PDB file of C-alpha atoms in Angstrom:
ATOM      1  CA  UNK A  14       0.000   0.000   0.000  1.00 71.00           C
ATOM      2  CA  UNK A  15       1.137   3.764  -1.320  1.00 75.00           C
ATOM      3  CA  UNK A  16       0.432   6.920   0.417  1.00 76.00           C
ATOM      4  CA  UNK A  17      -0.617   7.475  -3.691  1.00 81.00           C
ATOM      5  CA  UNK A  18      -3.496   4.755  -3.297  1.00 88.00           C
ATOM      6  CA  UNK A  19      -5.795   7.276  -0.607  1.00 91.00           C
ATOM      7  CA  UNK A  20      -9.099   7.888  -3.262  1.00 94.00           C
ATOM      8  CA  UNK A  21     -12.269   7.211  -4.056  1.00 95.00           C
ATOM      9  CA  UNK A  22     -13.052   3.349  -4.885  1.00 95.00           C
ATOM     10  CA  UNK A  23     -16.524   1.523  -6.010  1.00 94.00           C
ATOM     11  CA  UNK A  24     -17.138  -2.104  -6.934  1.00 93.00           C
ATOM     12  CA  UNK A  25     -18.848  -3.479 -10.239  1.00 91.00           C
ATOM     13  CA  UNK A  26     -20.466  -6.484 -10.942  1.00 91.00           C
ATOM     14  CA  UNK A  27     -22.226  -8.395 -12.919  1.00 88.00           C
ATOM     15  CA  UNK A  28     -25.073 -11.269 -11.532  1.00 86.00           C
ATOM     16  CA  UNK A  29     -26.105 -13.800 -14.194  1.00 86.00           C
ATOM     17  CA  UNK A  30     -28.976 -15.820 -13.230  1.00 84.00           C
ATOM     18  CA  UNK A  31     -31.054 -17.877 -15.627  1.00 84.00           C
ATOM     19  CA  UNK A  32     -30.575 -16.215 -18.269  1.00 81.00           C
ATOM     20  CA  UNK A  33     -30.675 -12.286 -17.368  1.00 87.00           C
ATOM     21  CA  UNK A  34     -27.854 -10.441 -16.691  1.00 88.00           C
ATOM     22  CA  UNK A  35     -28.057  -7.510 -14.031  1.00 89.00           C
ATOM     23  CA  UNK A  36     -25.237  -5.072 -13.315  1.00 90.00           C
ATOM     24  CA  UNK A  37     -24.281  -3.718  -9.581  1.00 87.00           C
ATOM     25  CA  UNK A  38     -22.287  -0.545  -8.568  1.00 91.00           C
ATOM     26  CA  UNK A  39     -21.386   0.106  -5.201  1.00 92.00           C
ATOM     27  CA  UNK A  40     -21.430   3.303  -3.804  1.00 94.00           C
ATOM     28  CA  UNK A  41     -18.239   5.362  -3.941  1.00 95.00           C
ATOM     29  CA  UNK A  42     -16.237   5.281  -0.644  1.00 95.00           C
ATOM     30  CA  UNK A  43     -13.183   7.156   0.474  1.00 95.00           C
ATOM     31  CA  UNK A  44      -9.742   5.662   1.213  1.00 94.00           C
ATOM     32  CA  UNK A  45      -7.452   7.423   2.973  1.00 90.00           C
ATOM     33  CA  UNK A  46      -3.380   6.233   3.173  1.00 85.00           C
ATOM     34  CA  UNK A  47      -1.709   7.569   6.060  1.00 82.00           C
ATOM     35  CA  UNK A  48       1.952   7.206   6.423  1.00 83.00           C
ATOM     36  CA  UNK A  49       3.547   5.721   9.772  1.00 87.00           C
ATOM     37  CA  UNK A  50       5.843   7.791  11.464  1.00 90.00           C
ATOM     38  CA  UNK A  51       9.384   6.730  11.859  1.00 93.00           C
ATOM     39  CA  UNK A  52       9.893   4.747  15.394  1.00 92.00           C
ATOM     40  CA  UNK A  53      12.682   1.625  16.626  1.00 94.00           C
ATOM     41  CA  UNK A  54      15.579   3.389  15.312  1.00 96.00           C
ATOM     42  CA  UNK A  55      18.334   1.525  16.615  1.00 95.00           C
ATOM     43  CA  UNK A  56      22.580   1.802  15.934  1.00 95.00           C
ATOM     44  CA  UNK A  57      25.283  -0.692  15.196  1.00 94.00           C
ATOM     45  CA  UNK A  58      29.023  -0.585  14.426  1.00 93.00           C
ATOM     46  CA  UNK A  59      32.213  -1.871  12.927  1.00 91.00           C
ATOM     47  CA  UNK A  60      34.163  -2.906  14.941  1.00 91.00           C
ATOM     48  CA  UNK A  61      32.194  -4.464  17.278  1.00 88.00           C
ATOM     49  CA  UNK A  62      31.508  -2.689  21.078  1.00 89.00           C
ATOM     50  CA  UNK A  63      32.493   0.923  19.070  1.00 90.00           C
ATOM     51  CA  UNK A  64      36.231   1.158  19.999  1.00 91.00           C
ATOM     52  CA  UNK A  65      38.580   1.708  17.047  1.00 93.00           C
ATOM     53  CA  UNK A  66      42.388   2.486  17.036  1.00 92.00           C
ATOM     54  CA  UNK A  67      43.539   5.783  16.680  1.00 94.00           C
ATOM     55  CA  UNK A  68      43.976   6.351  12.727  1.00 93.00           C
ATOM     56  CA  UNK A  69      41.804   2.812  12.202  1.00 93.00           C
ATOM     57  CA  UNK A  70      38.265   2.653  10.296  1.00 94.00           C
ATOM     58  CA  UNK A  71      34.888   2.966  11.836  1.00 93.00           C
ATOM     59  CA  UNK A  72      31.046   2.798  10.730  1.00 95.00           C
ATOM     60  CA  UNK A  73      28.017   3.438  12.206  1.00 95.00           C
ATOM     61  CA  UNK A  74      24.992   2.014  10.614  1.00 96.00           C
ATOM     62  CA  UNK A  75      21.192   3.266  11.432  1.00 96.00           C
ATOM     63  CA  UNK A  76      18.327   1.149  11.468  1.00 95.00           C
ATOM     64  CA  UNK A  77      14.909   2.077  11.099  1.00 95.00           C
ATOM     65  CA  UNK A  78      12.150  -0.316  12.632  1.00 94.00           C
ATOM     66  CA  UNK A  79       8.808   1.220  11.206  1.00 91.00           C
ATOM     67  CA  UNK A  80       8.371   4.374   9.361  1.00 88.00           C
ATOM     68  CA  UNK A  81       7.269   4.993   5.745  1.00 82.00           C
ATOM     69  CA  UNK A  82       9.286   7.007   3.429  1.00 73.00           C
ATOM     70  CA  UNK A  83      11.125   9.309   2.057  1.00 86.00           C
ATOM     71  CA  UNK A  84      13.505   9.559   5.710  1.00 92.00           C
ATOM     72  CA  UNK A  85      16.403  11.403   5.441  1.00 94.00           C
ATOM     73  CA  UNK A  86      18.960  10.740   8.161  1.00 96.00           C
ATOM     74  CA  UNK A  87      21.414  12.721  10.081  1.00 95.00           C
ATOM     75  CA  UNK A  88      24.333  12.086  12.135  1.00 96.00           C
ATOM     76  CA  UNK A  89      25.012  13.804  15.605  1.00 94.00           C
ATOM     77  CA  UNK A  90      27.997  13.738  18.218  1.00 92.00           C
ATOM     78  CA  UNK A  91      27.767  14.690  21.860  1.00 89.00           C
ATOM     79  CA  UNK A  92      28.772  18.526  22.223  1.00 80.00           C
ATOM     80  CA  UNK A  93      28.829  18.896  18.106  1.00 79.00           C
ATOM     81  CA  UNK A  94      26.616  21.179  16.956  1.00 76.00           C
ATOM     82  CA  UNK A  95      26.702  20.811  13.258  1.00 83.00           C
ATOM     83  CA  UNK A  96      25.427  16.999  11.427  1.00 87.00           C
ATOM     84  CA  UNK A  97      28.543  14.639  11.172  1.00 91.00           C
ATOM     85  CA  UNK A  98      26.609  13.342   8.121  1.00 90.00           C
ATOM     86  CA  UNK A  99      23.511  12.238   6.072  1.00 91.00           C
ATOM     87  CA  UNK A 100      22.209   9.081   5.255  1.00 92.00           C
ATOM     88  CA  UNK A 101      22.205   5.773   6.926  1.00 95.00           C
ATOM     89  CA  UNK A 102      25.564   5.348   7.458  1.00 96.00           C
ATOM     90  CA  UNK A 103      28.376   7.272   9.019  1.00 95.00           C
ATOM     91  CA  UNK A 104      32.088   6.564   7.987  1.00 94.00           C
ATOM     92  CA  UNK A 105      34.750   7.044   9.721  1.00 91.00           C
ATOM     93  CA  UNK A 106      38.274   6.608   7.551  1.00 91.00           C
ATOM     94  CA  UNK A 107      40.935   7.628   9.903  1.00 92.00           C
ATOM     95  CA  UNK A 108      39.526   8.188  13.881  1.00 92.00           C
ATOM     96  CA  UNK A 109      40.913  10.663  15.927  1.00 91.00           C
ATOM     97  CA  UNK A 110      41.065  11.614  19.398  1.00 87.00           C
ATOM     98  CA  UNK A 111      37.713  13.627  19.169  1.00 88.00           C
ATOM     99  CA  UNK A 112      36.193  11.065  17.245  1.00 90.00           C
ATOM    100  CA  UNK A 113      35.361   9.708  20.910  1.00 92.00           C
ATOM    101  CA  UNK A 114      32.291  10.058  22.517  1.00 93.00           C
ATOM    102  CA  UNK A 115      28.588   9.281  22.605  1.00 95.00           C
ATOM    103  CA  UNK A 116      26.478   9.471  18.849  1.00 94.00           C
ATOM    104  CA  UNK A 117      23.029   9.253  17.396  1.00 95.00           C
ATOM    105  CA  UNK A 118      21.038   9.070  14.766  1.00 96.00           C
ATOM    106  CA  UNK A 119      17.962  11.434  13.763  1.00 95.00           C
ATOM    107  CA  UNK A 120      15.283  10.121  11.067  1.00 95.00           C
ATOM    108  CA  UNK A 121      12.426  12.297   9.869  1.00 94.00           C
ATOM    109  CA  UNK A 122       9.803  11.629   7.405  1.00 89.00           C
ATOM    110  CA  UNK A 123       9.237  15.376   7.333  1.00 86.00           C
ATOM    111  CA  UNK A 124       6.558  15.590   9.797  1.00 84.00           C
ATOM    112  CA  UNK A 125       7.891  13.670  12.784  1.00 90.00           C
ATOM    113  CA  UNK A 126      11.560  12.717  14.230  1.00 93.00           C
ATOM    114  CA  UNK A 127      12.538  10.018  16.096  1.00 95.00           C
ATOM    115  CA  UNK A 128      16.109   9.578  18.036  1.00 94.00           C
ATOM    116  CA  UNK A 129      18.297   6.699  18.020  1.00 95.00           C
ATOM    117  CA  UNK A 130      19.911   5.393  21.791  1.00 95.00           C
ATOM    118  CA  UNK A 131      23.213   7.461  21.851  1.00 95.00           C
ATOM    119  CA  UNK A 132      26.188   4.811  21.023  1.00 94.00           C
ATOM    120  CA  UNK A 133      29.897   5.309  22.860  1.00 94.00           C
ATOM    121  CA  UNK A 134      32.569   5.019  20.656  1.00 94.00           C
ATOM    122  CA  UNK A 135      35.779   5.302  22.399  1.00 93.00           C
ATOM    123  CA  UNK A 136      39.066   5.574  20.153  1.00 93.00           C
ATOM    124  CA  UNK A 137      42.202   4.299  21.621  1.00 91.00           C
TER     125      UNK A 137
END
């Protein structure tokens, strides 16, 4: 189902019965799609338990459990003010000291925003 299917449906038919043929149309009823808010977003990352060695490769994946599209992602860090990044992954190719500390992922749909569980990475 498409936010793009919400109209106005009816049924035809046709009943045959000894011989006779009579046509049926329903009355016209409104469908309305509604679109499910994004909820369940949840974080993982490589390497495993989120500590990386200083200069080494780290990424942060986003997971959305519900939520019907288009969601555009973004990428926060603890005491950052700007987004790290968009989409649903964040890549890391060298990690630095203030790579460390605790991040999250935002997903909209437009209309509502939902928060991942902040994730500590810790670079070593």
């Amino acid at each position: 189902l498409q936010l793009s299917h919400s109209g106005r449906y009816r049924c035809r038919g046709k009943v045959k019965s000894w011989g006779s043929e009579k046509l049926w149309v329903s009355p016209l009823v409104t469908v309305t799609v509604h679109g499910v808010p994004p909820s369940g977003v949840s974080l993982s990352v490589q390497p495993p338990g989120g500590q990386v060695a200083l200069g080494g490769r780290l990424v942060l994946s986003c997971a959305v459990a519900e939520g019907t599209g288009p969601l555009s992602f973004s990428w926060h860090r603890e005491g950052s003010g700007a987004a790290l990044g968009t989409g649903p992954r964040l890549e890391l190719q060298h990690a630095g000291d203030n790579d460390s500390g605790h991040y999250r992922c935002r997903v909209s749909d437009g209309d509502s925003v939902a928060e991942s569980d902040p994730l500590n990475v810790t670079v070593l």
